[in-house]
PDB file of C-alpha atoms in Angstrom:
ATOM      1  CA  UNK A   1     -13.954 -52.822 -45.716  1.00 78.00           C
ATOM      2  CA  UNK A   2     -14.900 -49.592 -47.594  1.00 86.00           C
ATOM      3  CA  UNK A   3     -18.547 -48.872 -47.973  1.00 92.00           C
ATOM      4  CA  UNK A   4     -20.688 -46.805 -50.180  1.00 94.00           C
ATOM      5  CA  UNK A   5     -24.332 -45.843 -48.599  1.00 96.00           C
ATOM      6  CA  UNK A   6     -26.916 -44.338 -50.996  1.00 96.00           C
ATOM      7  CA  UNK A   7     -29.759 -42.502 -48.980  1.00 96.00           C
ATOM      8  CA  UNK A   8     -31.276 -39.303 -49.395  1.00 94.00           C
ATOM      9  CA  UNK A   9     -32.945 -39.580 -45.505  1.00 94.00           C
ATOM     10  CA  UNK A  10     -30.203 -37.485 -43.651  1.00 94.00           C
ATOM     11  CA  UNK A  11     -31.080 -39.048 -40.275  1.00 94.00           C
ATOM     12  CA  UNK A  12     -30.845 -42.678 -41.203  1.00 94.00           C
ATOM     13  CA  UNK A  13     -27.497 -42.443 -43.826  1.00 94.00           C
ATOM     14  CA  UNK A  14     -25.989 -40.486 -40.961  1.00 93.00           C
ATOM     15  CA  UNK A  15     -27.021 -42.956 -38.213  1.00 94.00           C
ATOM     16  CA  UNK A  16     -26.011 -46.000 -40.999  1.00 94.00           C
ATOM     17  CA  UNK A  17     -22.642 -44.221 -41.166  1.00 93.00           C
ATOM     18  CA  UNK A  18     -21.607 -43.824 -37.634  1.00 91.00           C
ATOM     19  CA  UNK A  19     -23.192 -47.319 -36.777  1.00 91.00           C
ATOM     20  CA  UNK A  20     -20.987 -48.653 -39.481  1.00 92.00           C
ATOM     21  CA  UNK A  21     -17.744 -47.259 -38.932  1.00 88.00           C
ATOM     22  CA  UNK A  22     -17.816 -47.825 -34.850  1.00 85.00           C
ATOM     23  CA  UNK A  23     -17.526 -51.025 -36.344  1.00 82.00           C
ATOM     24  CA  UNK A  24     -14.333 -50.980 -38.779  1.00 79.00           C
ATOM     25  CA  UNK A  25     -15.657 -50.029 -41.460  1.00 87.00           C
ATOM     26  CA  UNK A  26     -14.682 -46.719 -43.475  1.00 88.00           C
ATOM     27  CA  UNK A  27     -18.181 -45.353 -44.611  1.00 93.00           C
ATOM     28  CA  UNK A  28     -18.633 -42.747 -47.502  1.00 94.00           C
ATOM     29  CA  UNK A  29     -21.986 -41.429 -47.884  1.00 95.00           C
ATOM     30  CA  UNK A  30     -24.157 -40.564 -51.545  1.00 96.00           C
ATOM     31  CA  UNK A  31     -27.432 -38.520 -51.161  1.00 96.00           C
ATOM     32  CA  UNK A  32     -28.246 -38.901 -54.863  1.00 95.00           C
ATOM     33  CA  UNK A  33     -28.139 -41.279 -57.492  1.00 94.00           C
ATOM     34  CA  UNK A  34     -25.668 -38.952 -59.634  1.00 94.00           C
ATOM     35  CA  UNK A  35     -23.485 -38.230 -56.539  1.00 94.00           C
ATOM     36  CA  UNK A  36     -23.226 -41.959 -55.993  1.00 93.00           C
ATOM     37  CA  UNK A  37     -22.242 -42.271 -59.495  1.00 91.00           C
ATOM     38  CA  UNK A  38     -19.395 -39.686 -59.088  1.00 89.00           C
ATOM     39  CA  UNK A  39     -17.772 -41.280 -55.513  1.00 89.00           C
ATOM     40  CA  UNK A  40     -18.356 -44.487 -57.496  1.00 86.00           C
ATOM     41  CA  UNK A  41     -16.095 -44.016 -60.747  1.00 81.00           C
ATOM     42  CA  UNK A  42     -13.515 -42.264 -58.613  1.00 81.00           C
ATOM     43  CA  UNK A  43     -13.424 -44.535 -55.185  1.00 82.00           C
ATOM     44  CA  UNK A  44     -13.049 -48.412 -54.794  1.00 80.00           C
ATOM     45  CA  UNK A  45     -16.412 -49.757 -52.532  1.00 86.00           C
ATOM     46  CA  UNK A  46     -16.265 -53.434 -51.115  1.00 84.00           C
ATOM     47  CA  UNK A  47     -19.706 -53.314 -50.809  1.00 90.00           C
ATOM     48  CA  UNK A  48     -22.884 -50.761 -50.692  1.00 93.00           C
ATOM     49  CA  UNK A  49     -26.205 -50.239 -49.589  1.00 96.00           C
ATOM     50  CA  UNK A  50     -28.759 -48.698 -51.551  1.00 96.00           C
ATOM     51  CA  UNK A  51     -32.165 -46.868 -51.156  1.00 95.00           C
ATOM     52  CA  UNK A  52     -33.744 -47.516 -54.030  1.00 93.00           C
ATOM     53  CA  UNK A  53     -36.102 -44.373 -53.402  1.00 92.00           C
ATOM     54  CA  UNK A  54     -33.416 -41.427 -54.280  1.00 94.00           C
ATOM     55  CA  UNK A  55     -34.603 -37.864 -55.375  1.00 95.00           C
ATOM     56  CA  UNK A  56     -32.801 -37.791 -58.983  1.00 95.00           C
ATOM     57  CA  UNK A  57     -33.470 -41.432 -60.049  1.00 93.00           C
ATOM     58  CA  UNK A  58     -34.883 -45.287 -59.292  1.00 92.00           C
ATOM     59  CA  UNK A  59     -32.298 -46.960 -56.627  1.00 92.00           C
ATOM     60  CA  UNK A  60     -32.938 -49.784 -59.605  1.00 91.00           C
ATOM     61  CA  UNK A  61     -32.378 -48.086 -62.492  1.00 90.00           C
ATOM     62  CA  UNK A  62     -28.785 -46.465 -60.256  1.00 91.00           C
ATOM     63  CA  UNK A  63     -28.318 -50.180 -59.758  1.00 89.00           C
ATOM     64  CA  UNK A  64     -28.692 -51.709 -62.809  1.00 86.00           C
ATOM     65  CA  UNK A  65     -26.688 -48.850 -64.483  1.00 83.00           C
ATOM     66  CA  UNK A  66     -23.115 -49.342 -62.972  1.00 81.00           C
ATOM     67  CA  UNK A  67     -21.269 -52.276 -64.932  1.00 68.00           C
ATOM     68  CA  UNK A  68     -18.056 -53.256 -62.639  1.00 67.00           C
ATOM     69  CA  UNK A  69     -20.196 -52.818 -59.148  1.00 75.00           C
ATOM     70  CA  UNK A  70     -19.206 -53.514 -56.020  1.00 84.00           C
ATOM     71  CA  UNK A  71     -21.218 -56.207 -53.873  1.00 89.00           C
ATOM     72  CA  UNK A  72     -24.697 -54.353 -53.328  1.00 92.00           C
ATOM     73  CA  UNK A  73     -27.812 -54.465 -50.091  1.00 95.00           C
ATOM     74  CA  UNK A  74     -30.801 -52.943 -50.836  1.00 96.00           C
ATOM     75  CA  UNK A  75     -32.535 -50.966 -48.029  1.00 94.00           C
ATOM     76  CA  UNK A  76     -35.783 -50.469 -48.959  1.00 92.00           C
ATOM     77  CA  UNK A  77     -39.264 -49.830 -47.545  1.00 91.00           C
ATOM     78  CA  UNK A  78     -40.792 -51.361 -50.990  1.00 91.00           C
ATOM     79  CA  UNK A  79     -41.670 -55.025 -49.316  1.00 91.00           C
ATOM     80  CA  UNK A  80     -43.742 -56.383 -52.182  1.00 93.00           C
ATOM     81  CA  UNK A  81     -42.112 -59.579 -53.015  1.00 93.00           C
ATOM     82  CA  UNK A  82     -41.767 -58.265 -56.892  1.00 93.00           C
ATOM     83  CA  UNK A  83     -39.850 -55.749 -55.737  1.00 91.00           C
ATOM     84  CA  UNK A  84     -38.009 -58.310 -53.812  1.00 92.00           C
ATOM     85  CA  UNK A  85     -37.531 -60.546 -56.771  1.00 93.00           C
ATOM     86  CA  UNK A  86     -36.561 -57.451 -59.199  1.00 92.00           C
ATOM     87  CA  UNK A  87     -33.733 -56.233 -57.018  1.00 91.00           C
ATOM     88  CA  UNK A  88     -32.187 -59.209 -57.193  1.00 91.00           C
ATOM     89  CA  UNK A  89     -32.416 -60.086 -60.722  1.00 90.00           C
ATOM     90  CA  UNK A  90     -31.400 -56.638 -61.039  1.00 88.00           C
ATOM     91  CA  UNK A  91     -27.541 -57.771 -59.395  1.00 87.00           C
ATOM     92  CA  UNK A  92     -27.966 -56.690 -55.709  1.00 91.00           C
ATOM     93  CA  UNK A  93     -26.981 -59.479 -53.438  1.00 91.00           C
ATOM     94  CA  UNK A  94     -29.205 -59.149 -50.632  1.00 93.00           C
ATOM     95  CA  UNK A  95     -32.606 -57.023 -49.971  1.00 95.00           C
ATOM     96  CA  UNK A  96     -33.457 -55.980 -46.540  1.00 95.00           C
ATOM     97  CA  UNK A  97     -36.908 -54.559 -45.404  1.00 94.00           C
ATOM     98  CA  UNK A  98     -37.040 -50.716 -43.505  1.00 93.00           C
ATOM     99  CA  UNK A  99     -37.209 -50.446 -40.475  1.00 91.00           C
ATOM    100  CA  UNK A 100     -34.125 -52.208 -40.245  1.00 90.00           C
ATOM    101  CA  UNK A 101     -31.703 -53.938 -37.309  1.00 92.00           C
ATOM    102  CA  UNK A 102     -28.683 -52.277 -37.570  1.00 91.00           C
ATOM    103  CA  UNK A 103     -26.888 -55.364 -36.097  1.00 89.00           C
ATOM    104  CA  UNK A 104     -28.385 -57.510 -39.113  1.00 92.00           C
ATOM    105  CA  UNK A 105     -27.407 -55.376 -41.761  1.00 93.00           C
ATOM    106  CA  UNK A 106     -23.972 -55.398 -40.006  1.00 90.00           C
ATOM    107  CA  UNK A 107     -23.999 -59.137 -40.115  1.00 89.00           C
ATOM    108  CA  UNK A 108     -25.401 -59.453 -43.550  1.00 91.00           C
ATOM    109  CA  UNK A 109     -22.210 -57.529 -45.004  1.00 90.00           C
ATOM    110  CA  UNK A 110     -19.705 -59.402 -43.198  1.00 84.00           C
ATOM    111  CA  UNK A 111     -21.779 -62.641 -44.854  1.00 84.00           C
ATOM    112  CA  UNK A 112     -20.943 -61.024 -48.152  1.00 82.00           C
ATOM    113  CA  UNK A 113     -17.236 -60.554 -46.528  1.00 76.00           C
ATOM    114  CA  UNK A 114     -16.605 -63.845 -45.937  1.00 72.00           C
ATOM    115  CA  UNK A 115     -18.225 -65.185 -49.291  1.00 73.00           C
ATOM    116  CA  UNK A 116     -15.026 -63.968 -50.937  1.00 61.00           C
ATOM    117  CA  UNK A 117     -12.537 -66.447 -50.167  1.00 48.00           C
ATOM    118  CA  UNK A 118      -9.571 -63.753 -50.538  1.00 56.00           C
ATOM    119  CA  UNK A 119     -10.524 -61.521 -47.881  1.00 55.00           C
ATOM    120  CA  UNK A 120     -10.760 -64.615 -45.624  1.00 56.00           C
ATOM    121  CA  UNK A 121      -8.138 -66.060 -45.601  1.00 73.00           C
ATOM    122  CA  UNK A 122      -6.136 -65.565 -42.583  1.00 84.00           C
ATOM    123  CA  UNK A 123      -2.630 -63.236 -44.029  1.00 89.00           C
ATOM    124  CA  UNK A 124       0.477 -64.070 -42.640  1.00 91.00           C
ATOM    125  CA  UNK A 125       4.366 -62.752 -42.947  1.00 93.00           C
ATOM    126  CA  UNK A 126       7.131 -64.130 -40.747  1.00 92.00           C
ATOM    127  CA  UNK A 127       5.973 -64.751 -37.280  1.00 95.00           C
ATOM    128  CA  UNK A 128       2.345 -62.379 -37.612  1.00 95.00           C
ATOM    129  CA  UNK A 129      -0.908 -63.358 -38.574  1.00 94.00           C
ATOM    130  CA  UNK A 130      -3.525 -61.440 -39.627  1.00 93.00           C
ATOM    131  CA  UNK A 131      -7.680 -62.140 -39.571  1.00 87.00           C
ATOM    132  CA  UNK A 132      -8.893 -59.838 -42.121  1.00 83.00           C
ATOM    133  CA  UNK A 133     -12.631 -60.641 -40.689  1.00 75.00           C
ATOM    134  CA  UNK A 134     -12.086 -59.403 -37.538  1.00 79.00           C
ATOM    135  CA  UNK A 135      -9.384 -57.374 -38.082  1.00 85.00           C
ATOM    136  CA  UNK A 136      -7.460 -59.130 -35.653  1.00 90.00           C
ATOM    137  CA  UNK A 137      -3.398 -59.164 -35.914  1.00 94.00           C
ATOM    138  CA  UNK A 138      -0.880 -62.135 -34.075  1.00 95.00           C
ATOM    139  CA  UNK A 139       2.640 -61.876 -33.173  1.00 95.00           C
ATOM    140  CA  UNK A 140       3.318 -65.842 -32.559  1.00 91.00           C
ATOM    141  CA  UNK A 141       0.432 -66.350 -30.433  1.00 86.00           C
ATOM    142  CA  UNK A 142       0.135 -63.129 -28.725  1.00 92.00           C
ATOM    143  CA  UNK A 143      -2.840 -60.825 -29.878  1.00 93.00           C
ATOM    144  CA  UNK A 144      -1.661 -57.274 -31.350  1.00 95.00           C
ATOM    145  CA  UNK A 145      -3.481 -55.000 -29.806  1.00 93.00           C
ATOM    146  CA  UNK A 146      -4.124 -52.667 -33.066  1.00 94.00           C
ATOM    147  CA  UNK A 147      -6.641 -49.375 -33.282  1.00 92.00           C
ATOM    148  CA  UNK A 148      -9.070 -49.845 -36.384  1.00 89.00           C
ATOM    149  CA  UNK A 149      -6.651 -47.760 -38.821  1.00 91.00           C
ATOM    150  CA  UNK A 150      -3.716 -49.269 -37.349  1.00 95.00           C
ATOM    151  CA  UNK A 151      -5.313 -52.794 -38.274  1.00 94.00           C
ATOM    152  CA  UNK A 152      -6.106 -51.696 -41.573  1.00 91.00           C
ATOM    153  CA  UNK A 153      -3.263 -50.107 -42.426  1.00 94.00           C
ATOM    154  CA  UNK A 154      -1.095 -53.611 -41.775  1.00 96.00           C
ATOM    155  CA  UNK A 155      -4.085 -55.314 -43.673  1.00 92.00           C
ATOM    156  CA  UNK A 156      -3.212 -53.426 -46.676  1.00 91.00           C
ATOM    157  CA  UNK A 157       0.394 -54.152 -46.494  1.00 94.00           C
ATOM    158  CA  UNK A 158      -0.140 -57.355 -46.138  1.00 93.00           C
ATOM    159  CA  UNK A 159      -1.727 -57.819 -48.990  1.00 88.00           C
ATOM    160  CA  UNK A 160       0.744 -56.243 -51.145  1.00 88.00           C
ATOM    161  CA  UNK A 161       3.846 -57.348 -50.018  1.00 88.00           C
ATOM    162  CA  UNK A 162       6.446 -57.651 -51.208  1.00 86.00           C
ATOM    163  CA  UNK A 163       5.039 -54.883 -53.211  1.00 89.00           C
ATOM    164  CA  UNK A 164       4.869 -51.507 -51.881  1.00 92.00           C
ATOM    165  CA  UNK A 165       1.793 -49.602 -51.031  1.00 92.00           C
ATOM    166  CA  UNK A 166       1.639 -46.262 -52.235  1.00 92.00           C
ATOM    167  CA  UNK A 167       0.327 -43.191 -50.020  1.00 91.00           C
ATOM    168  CA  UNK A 168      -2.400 -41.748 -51.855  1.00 88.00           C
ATOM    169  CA  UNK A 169      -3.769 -45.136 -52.339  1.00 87.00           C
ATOM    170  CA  UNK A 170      -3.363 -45.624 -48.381  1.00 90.00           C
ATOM    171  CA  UNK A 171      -4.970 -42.319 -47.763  1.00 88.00           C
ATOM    172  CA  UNK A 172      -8.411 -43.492 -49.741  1.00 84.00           C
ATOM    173  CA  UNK A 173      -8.639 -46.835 -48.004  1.00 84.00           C
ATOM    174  CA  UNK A 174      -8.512 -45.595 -44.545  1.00 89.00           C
ATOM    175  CA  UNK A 175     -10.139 -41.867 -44.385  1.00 87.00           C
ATOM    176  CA  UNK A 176     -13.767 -41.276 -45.913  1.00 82.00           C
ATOM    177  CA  UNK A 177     -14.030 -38.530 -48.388  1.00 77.00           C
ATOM    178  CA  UNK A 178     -15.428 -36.355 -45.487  1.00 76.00           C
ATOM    179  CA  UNK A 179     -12.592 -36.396 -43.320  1.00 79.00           C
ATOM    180  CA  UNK A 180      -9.509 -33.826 -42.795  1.00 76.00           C
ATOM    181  CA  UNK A 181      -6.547 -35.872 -43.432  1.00 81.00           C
ATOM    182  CA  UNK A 182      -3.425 -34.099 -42.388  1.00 86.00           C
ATOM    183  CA  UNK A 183      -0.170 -33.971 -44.479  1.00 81.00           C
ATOM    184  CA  UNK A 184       1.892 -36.246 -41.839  1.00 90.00           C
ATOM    185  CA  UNK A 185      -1.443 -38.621 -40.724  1.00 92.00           C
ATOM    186  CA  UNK A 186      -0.370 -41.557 -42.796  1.00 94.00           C
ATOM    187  CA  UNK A 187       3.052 -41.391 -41.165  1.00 94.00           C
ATOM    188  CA  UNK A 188       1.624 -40.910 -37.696  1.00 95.00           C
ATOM    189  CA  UNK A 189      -0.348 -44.298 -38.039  1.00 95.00           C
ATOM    190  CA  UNK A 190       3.051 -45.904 -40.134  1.00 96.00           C
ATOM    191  CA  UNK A 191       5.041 -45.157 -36.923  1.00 96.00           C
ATOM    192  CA  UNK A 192       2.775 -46.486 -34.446  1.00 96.00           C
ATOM    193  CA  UNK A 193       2.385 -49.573 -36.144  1.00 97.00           C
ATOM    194  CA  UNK A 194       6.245 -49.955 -36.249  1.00 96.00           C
ATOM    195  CA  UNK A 195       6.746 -49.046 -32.889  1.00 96.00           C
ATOM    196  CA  UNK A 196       4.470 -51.918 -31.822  1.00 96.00           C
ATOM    197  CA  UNK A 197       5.196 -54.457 -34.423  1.00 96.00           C
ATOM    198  CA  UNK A 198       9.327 -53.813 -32.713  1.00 95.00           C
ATOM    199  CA  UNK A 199       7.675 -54.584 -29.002  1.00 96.00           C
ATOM    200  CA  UNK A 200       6.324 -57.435 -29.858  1.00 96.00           C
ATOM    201  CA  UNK A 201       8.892 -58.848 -31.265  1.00 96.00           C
ATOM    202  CA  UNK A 202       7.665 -59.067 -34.898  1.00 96.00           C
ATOM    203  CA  UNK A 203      10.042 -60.336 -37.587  1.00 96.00           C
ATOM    204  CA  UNK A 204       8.387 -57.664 -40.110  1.00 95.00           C
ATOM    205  CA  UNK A 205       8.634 -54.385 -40.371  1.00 95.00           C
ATOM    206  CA  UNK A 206       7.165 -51.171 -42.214  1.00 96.00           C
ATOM    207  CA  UNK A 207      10.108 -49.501 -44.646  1.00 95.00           C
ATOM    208  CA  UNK A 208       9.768 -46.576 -46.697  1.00 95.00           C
ATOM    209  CA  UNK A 209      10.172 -46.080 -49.819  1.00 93.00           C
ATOM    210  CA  UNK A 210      10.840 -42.594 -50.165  1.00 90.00           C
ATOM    211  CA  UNK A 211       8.393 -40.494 -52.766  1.00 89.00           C
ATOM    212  CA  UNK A 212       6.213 -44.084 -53.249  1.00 91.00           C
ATOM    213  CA  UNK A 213       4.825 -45.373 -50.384  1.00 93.00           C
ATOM    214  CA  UNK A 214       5.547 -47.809 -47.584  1.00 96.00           C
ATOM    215  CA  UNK A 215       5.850 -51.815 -47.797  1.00 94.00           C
ATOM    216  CA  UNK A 216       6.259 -54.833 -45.650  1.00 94.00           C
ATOM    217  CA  UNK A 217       9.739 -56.298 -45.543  1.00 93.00           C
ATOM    218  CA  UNK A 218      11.504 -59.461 -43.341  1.00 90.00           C
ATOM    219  CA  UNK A 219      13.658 -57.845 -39.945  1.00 81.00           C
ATOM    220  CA  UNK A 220      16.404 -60.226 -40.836  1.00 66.00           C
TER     221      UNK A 220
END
């Protein structure tokens, strides 16, 4: 799950972020309302949480500007129940009071998760089955013992086979915009995942298709 947090306090967007992505999620982080707009028309978010007290603009009017937006929290220290009420009529799905419980707000966007019934659903291809809510992978009954990117990686082949996947595309859904990716990390993480899938006796595996991407085919 790929999120977007919009906070101008350095301490708390920074301890949102690492919070976050110890817990598989991939976390990009906004300071302003017009550099949320920019990692917003370039970048697909799952969800994000927004501070509607930003430097350049209202958190609302930031909100209530972006057409085709992702699932939305707002963190905010504004408890008045109006401001309560106009959030939400304003299209954020849930409003949570600073200081807040980082475990809550954790729970509160796997709630929004689950409420789409596509990213639920458990995947499966041949003999491996995939919980995209835990990001938990199954070869028969055996668990797959998969790091984070590893898990994600097979999520988003799963979810496009028979079609294939293509790198760049890869490369966005698994690194934040702040990380060094290096030419041959995709590859790295492609080749890991095969090796394993082969141990455990999967009846998938990762091909490439050379110049595209990679995809999810039957080892027949």
């Amino acid at each position: 799950m790929r999120l977007l947090v919009v906070e101008d306090h350095a301490p708390l967007s920074e301890l949102l972020q690492q919070h976050l992505q110890r817990y598989g999620f991939v976390v990009d982080v906004a300071a302003s309302g017009s550099a949320a707009l920019e990692l917003i028309a370039h970048t697909h978010y799952d969800a994000w949480i927004l501070d509607l007290g930003l430097p350049d603009m209202d958190g609302m009017q930031l909100l209530q500007g972006i057409a085709a937006r992702p699932p939305c929290i707002i963190l905010s220290a504004r408890d008045a129940i109006t401001s309560r009420i106009a959030g939400l009529n304003a299209g954020a799905d849930d409003y949570m009071l600073k200081p807040i419980d980082m475990q809550e707000l954790e729970a509160r966007l796997r709630a929004i998760w689950r409420r789409t019934a596509q990213q639920t659903a458990i995947l499966n291809h041949g003999n491996l089955s995939f919980i995209p809510e835990s990001l938990q992978a199954l070869v028969g009954q055996q668990p797959l013992d998969l790091p984070r990117r590893e898990a994600m990686l097979l999520e988003a082949l799963l979810r496009s086979s028979p079609r294939a996947v293509i790198k760049d595309y890869l490369e966005d859904a698994l690194y934040t915009n702040h990380e060094a990716v290096t030419p041959n990390a995709i590859e790295a993480l492609v080749s890991r995942l095969r090796r394993k899938l082969k141990v455990a006796g999967a009846t998938i595996r990762v091909d490439t298709i050379r110049g595209i991407g990679y995809r999810l085919v039957a080892d027949v």
